[in-house]
Coordinates of C-alpha atoms and ligand atoms in Angstrom, one line a residue:
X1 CA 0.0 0.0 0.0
X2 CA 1.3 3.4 -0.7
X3 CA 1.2 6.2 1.9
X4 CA -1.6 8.4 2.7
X5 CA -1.8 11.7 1.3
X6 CA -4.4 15.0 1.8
X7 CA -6.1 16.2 -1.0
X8 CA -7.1 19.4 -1.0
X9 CA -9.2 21.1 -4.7
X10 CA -8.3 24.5 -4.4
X11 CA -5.1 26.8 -3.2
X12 CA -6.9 28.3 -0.4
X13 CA -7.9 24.8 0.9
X14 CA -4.1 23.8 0.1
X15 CA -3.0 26.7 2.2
X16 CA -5.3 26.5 4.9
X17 CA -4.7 22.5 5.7
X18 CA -1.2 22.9 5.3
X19 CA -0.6 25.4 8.0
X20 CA -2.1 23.5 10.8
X21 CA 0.0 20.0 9.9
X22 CA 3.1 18.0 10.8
X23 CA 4.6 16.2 8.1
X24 CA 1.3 14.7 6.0
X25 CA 1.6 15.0 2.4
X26 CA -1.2 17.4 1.2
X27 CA -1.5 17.4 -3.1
X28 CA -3.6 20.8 -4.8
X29 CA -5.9 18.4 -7.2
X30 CA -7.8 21.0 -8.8
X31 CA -11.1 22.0 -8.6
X32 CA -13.6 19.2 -10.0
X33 CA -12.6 15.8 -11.9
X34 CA -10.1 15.0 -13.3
X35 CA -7.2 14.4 -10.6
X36 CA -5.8 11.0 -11.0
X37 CA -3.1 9.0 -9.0
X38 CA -1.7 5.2 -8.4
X39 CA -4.4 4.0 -5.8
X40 CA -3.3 5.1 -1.9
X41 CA -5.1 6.2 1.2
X42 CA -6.9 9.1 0.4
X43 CA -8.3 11.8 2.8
X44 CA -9.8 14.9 0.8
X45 CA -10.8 17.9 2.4
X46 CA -11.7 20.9 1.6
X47 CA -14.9 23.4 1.5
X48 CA -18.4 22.6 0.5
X49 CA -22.2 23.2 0.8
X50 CA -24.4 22.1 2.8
X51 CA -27.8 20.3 2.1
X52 CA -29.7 20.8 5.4
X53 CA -29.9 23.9 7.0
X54 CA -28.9 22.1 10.2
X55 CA -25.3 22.2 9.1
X56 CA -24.2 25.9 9.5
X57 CA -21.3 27.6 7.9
X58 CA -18.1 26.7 9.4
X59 CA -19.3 23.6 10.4
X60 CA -17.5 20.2 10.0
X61 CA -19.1 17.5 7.7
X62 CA -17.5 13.9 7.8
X63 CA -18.8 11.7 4.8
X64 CA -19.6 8.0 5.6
X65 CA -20.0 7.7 2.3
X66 CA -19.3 9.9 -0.4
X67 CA -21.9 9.7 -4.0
X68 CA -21.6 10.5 -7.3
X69 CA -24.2 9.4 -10.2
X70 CA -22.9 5.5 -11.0
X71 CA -21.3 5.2 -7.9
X72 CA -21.0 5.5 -3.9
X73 CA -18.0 4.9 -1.6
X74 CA -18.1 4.0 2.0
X75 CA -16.0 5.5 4.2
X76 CA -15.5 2.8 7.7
X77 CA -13.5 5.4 9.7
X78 CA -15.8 8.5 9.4
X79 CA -16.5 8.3 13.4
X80 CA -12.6 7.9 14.1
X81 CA -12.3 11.0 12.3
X82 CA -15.4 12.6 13.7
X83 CA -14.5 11.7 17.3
X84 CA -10.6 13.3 16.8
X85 CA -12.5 16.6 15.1
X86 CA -14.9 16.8 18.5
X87 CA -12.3 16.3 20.6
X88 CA -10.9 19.2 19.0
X89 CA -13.9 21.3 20.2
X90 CA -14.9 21.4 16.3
X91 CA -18.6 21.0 15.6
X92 CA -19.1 18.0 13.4
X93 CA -21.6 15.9 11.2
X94 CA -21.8 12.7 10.2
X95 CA -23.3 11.7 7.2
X96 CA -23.3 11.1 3.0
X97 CA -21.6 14.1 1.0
X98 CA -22.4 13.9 -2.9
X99 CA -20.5 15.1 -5.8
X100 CA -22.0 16.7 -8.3
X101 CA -20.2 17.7 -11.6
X102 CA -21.1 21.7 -11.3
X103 CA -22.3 23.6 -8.5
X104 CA -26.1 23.2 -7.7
X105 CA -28.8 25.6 -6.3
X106 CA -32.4 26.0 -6.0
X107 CA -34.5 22.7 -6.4
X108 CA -31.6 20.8 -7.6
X109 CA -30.1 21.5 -4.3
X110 CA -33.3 20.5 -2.5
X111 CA -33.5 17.0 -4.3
X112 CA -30.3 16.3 -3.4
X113 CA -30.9 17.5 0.2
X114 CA -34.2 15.0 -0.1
X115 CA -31.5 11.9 -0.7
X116 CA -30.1 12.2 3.0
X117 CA -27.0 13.6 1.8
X118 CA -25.9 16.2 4.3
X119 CA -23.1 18.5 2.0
X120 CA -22.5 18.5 -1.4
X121 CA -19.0 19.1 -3.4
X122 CA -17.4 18.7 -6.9
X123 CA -14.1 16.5 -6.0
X124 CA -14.5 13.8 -3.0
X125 CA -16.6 10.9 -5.3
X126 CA -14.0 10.7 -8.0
X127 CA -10.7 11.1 -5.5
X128 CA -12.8 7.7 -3.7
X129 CA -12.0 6.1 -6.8
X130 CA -8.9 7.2 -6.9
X131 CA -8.1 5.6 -3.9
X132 CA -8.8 2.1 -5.5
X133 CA -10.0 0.7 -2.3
X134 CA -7.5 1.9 -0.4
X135 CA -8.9 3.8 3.4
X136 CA -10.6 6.8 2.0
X137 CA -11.9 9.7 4.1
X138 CA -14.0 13.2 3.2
X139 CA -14.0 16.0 5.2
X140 CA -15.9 19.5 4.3
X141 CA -16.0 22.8 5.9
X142 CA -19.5 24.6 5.0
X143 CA -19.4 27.7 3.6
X144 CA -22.7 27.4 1.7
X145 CA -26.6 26.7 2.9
X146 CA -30.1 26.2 1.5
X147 CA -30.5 29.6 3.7
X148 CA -27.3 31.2 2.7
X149 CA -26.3 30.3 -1.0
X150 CA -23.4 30.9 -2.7
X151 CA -23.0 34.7 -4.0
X152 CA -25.6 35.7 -1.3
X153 CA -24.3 38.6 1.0
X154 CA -21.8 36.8 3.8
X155 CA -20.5 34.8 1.3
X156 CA -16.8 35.7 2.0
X157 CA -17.1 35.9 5.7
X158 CA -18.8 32.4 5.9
X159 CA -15.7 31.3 3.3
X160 CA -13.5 32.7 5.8
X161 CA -15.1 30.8 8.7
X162 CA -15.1 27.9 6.6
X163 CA -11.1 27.8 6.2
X164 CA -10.5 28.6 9.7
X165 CA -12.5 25.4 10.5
X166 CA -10.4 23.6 8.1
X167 CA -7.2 24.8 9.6
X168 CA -8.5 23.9 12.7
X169 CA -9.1 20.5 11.7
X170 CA -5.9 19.8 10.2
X171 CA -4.3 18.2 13.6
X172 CA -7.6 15.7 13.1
X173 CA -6.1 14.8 9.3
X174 CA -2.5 13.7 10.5
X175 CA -4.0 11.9 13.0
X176 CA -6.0 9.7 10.3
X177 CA -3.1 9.5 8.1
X178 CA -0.8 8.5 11.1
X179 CA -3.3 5.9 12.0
X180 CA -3.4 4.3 8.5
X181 CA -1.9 0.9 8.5
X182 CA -2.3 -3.1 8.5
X183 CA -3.9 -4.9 11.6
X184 CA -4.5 -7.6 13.5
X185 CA -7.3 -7.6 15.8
X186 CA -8.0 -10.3 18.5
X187 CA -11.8 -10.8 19.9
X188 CA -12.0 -11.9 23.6
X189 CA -14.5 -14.1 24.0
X190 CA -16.7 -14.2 25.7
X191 CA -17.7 -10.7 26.0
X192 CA -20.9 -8.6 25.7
X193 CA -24.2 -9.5 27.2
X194 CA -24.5 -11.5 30.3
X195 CA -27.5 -13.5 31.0
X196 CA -28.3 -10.8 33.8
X197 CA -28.3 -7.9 31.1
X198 CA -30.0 -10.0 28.9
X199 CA -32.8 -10.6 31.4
X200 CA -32.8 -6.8 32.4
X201 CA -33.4 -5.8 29.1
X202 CA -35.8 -8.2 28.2
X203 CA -37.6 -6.9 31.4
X204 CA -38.0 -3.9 30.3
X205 CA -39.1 -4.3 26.3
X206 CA -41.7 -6.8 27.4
X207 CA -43.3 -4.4 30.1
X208 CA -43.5 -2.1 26.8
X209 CA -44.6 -4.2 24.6
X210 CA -47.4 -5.5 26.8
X211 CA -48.4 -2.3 28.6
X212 CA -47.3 0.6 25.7
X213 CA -44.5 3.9 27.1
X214 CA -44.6 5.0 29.7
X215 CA -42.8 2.2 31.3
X216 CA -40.6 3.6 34.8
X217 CA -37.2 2.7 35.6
X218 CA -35.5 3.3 38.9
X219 CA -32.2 4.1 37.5
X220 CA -29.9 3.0 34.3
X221 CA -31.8 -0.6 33.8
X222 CA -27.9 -1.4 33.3
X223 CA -24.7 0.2 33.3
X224 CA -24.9 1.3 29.4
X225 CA -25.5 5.2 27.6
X226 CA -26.5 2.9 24.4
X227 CA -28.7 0.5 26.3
X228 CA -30.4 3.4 28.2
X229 CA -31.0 5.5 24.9
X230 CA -32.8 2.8 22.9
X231 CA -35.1 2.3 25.4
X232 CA -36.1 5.3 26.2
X233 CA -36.4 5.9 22.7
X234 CA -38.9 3.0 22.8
X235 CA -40.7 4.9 25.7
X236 CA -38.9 3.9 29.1
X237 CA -38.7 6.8 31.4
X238 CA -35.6 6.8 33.7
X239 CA -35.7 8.0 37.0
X240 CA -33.3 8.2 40.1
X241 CA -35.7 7.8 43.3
X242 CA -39.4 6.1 43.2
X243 CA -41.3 9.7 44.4
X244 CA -40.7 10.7 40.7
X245 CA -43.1 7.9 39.4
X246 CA -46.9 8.2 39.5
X247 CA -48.8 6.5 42.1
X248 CA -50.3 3.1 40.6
X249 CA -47.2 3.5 38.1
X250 CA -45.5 0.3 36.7
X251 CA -41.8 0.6 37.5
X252 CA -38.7 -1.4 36.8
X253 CA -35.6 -1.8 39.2
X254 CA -32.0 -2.4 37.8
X255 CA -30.3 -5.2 37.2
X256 CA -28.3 -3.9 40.1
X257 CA -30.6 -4.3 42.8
X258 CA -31.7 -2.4 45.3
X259 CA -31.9 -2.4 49.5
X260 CA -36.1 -3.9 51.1
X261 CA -36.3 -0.1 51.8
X262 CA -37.0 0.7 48.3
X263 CA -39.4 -2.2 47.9
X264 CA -40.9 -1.0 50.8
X265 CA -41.2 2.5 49.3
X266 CA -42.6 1.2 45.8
X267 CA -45.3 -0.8 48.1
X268 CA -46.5 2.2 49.8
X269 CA -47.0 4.1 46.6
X270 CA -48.8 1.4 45.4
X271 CA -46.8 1.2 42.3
X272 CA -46.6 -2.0 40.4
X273 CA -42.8 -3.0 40.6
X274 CA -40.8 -5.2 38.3
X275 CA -37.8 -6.7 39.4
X276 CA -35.2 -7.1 36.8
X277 CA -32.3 -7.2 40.1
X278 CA -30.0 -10.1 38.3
X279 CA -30.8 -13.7 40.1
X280 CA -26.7 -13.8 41.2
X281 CA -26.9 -10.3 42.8
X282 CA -30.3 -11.5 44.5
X283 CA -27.9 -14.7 45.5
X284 CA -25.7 -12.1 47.4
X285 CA -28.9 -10.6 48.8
X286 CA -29.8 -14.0 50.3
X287 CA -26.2 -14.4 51.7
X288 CA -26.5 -10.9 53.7
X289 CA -30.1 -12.0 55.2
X290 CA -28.5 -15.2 56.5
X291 CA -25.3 -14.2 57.8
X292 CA -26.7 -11.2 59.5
X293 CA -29.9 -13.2 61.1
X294 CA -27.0 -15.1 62.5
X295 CA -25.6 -12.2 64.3
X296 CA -22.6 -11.4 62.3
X297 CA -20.9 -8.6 61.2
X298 CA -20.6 -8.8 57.0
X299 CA -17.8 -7.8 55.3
X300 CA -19.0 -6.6 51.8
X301 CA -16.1 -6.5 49.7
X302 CA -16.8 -3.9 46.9
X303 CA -17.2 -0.3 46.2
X304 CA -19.2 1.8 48.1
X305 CA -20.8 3.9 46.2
X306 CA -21.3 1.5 43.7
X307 CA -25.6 0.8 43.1
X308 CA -24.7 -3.0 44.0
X309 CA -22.9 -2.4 46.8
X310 CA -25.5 0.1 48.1
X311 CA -28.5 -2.3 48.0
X312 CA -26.7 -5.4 49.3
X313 CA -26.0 -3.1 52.0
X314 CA -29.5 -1.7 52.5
X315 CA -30.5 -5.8 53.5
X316 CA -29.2 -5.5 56.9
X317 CA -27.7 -1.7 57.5
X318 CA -26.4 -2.4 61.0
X319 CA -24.7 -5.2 60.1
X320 CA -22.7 -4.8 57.1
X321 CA -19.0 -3.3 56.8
X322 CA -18.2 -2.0 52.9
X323 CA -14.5 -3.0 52.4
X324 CA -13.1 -1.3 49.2
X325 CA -9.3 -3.2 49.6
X326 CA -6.8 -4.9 51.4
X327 CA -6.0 -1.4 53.1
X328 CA -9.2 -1.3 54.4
X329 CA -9.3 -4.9 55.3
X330 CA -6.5 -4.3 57.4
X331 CA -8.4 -1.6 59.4
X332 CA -12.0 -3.1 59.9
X333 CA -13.1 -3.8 63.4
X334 CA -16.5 -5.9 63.8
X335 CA -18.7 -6.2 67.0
X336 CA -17.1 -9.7 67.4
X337 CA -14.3 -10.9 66.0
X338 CA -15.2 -14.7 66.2
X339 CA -19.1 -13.5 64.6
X340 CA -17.7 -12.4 61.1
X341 CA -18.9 -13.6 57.3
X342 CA -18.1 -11.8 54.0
X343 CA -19.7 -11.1 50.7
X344 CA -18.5 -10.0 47.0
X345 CA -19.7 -7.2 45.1
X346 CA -20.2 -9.8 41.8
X347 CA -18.2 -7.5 39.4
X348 CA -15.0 -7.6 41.1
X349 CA -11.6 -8.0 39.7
X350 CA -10.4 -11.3 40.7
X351 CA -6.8 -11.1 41.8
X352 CA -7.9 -7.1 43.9
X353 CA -10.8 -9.3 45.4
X354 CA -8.9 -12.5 46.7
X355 CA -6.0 -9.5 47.7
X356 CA -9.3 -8.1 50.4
X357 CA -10.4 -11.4 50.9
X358 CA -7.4 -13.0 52.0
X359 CA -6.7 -10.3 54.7
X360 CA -10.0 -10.6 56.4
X361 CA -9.3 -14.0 56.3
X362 CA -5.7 -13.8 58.1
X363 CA -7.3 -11.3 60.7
X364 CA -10.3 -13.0 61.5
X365 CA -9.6 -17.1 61.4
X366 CA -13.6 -17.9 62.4
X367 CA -14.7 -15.8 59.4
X368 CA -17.4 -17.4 57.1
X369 CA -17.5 -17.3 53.9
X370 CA -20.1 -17.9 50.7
X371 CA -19.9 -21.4 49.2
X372 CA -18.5 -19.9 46.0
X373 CA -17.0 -16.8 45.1
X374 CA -19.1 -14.2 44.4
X375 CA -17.9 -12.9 41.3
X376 CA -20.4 -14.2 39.1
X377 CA -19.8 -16.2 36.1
X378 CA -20.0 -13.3 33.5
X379 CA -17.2 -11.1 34.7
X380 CA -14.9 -14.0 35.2
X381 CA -15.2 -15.2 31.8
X382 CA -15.0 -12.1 30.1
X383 CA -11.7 -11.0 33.0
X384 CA -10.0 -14.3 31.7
X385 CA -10.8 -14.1 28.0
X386 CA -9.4 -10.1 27.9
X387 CA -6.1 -10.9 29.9
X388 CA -5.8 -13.7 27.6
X389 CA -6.0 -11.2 24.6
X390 CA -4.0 -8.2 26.1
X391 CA -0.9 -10.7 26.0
X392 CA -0.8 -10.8 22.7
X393 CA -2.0 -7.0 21.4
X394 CA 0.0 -4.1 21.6
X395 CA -3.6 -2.4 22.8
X396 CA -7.2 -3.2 24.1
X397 CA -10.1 -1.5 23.8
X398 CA -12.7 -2.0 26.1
X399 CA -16.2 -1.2 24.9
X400 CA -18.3 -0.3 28.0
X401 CA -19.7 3.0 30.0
X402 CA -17.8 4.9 32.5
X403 CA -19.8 3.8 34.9
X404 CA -20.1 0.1 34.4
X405 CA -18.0 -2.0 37.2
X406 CA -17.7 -4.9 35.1
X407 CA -16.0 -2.7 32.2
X408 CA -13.9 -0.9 33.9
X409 CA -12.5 -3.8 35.8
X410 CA -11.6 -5.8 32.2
X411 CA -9.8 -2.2 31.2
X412 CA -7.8 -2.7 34.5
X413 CA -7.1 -6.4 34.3
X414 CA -5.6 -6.0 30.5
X415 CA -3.5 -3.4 32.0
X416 CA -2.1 -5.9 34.3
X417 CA -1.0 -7.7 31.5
X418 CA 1.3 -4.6 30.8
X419 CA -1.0 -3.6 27.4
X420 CA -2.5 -0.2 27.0
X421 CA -5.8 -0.2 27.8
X422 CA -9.0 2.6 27.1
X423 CA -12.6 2.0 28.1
X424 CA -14.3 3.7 25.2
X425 CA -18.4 4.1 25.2
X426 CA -18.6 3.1 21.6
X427 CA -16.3 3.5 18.6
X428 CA -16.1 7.3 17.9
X429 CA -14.4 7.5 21.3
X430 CA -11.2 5.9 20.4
X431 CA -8.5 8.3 19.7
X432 CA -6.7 7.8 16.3
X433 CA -3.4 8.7 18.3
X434 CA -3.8 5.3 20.2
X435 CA -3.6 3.5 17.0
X436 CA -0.9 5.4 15.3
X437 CA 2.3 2.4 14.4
X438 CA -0.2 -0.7 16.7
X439 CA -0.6 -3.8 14.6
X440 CA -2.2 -5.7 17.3
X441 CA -5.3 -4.6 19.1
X442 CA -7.4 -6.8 21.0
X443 CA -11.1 -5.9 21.6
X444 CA -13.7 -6.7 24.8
X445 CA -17.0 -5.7 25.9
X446 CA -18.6 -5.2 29.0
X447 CA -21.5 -7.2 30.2
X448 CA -23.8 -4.6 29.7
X449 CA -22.6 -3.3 26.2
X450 CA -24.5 -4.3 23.1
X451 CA -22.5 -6.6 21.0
X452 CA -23.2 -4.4 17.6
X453 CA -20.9 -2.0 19.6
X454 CA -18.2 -4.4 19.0
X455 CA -19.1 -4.5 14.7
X456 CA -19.2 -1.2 14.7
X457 CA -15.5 -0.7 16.2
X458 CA -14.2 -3.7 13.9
X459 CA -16.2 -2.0 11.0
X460 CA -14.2 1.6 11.7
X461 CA -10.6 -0.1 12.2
X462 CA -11.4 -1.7 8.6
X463 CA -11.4 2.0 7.4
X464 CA -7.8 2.0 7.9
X465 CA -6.1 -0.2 6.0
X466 CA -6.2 -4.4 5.9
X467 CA -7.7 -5.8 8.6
X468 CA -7.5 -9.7 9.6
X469 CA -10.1 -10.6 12.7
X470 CA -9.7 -13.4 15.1
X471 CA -11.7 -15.1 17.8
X472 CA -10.0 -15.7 21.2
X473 CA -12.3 -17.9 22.8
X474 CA -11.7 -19.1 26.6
X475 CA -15.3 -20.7 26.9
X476 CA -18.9 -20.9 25.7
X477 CA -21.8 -19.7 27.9
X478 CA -25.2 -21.0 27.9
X479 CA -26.5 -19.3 31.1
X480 CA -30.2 -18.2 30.7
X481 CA -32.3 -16.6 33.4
X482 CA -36.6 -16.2 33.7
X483 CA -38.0 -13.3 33.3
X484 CA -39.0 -11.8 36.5
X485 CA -43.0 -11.7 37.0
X486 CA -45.2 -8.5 37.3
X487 CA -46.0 -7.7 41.1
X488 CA -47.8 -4.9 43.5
X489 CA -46.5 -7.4 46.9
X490 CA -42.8 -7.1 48.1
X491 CA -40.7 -10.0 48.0
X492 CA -40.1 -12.8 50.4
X493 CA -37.6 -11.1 52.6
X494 CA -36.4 -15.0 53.1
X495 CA -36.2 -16.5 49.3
X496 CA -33.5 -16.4 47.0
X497 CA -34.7 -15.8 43.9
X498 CA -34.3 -18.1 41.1
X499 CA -32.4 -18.8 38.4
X500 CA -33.4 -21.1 35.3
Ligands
LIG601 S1 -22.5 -9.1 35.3 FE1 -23.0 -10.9 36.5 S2 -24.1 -10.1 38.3 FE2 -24.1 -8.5 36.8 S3 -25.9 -8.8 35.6 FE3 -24.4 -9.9 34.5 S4 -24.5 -12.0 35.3 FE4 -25.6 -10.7 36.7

């Protein structure tokens, strides 16, 4: 493969690009068809119009796919490049840009506009052929609108806006062509969806489908910005505390769990409560009752402010010590040293876990503890299957939210591995700079991160040059829970609940 070079049409575009890059090759092609070179990465940039009037002058276009008349080009790394640009502070877009072969107003604008296209230019579907398959990117800086043409008062000043936004976004362009290269990438497996998530979900779009929006639920159903966002575009209504719901109202609690006090609250407001609390965190639940009603103090390993930790917790408040680490471990005083039990928060790293457990256990020899750990069965796999991955990538990227204990915990574990690791919320979150010279990148998801997050990284990296994909698989899982029932009566404060 040849290197990378920057195209931009016109001198002023040359000029502008060039001044904010190191080292990137930028070629003048001329204004229109009729540039042709040996095929190579191509990113072309340069000004354009726009086709909505959302798009305002100065503003940022990045083509997913650039059209002509007898052809269309996709562009896979369009949210790389958007994500560098908006990290910039640069307002961007996302979207098709079409070529046309002369400049178009009035209703040939507005058909095009009709297509979906967002900006329209003369150059960027030809130079895609020109790159002969080779990673191809477009970028446009609007100068033009349906509300503002072309030769319009403010023509000039929007053209100098314009090619200040292109300068601006030069930094973006070496980034893209510093990133270009071959790679291998290495899927841990498994990774994803757990059979908790799966449930929680579930939960949720079958109280929707059987009772129509609004459906309540007491905070993020999981751990996940994408998971959160579909369903409320499907009619869920999130809310943090039970007073915000309508008496009578049917409401959903998280995956998470939560303390008796809320079910206690949800039973005096009469609303009609769905628990979705995963069956392994309810096992934890269960394990708190017991060891409590037995008079002992319970170590619950974890994080405290963590939703988890804070309804295991709530089971028996006078009873329960939260102990982040081994630091803490060291420190703890129960009631009675010979009455003593602990618990797990289930999304735990193993090795910082058995670290904490191992101290409570060396300070308090009578101390019982659960038949099996209680990390569950999801964030071991998927803590095995990444630290598996990370030795052998030069990087791993961990697709999860910020907020999710599961992911953050596989970013940390690959670490461990000495590999650079980032927790990225979806694909248009990894920085291009990461990538820049890294062959080998390995690839995980959290249990509560949709697995089309995972396509749609794989799907971007393919943007930038060959791309091989392999499985690293440490096991299969066939773990499947019930759905929780519909129910206006609080739980049995002594069951476990089930899992199928
Ligand atoms: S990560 Fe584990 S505890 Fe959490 S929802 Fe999934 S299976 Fe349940």
């Amino acid at each position: 493969m040849r290197g990378p070079m920057i195209c931009a049409p016109l001198r002023i575009e040359h000029a502008a690009i060039s001044g904010g890059l190191r080292g990137a090759q930028v070629i003048r092609t001329g204004m229109g068809a009729g540039f042709a070179c040996s095929p190579r990465p191509i990113l072309v940039a340069g000004v354009g119009g726009a086709l909505t009037n959302q798009c305002l002058p100065g503003d940022l276009v990045v083509a997913t796919e650039v059209r002509a008349t007898d052809t269309t080009v996709a562009s896979p790394s369009a949210p790389l490049l958007a994500g560098a640009l908006r990290r910039a502070g640069l307002p961007v877009h996302l979207g098709p840009i079409t070529s046309t072969a002369r400049i178009v107003a009035g209703s040939a604008r507005g058909a095009l506009g009709a297509t979906g296209a967002l900006a329209v230019d003369m150059e960027s579907a030809q130079l895609a052929s020109a790159a002969g398959g080779a990673p191809f990117a477009a970028l446009r800086a609007i100068v033009d609108t349906p509300e503002h043409p072309l030769l319009h008062l403010g023509t000039a000043v929007r053209g100098v806006q314009a090619l200040r936004s292109l300068r601006a976004a030069a930094p973006a362009m070496q980034q893209w062509v510093d990133a270009i290269g071959p790679r291998e990438v290495l899927l841990a497996g498994p990774r994803s969806f757990c059979a908790g998530v799966d449930r929680a979900i579930d939960t949720v779009g079958r109280a929707l489908d059987r009772h129509g929006a609004p459906v309540y639920v007491r905070r993020q159903i999981v751990h996940n910005a994408h998971v959160v966002a579909d369903l409320q575009r499907r009619g869920a209504v999130f809310v943090t505390e039970l007073d915000e719901v309508p008496r009578g109202a049917r409401v959903v609690l998280a995956a998470h769990g939560v303390s008796p006090a809320v079910h206690e609250q949800a039973r005096s407001r009469e609303l009609v409560l769905v628990d979705a609390t995963c069956p392994l965190v309810a096992k934890v639940h269960h394990e708190v009752r017991r060891y409590a009603d037995l008079g002992n103090t319970v170590f619950l390993i974890g994080h405290a402010e963590h939703e988890e930790v804070v309804g295991t917790a709530g089971e028996a408040p006078g009873h329960v010590q939260v102990v982040a680490d081994a630091e803490q471990a060291a420190r703890v005083q129960p009631a009675d040293p010979d009455r003593v039990a602990y618990v797990m928060q289930t999304t735990l790293a193993h090795e910082d876990a058995e670290q904490t457990a191992s101290v409570l256990r060396e300070r308090f020899p009578a101390m019982t503890a659960p038949r099996s750990d209680d990390i569950c069965y999801a964030t071991t796999n998927r803590q095995h299957a990444v630290q598996q991955v990370a030795a052998r990538s030069e990087l791993v990227l961990v697709l999860g939210s910020a907020n999710s204990s599961n992911s953050r915990r596989l970013a940390e574990v690959a670490e461990r591995e000495h590999c650079t690791a980032h927790l990225v919320e979806d694909a248009g979150e990894v920085d291009l700079r990461w990538l820049a010279g890294v062959r080998k990148v390995g690839i995980t998801a959290g249990a509560s991160a949709p697995p089309h997050l995972v396509d749609d990284l794989v799907h971007c990296l393919s943007g930038l040059g060959p791309l091989t994909v392999a499985e690293h698989t440490v096991t299969t899982e066939d773990v499947r829970f019930a759905l929780p029932r519909d129910s206006t009566l609080p739980r049995d404060s002594t069951q476990p609940k089930e899992a199928s």
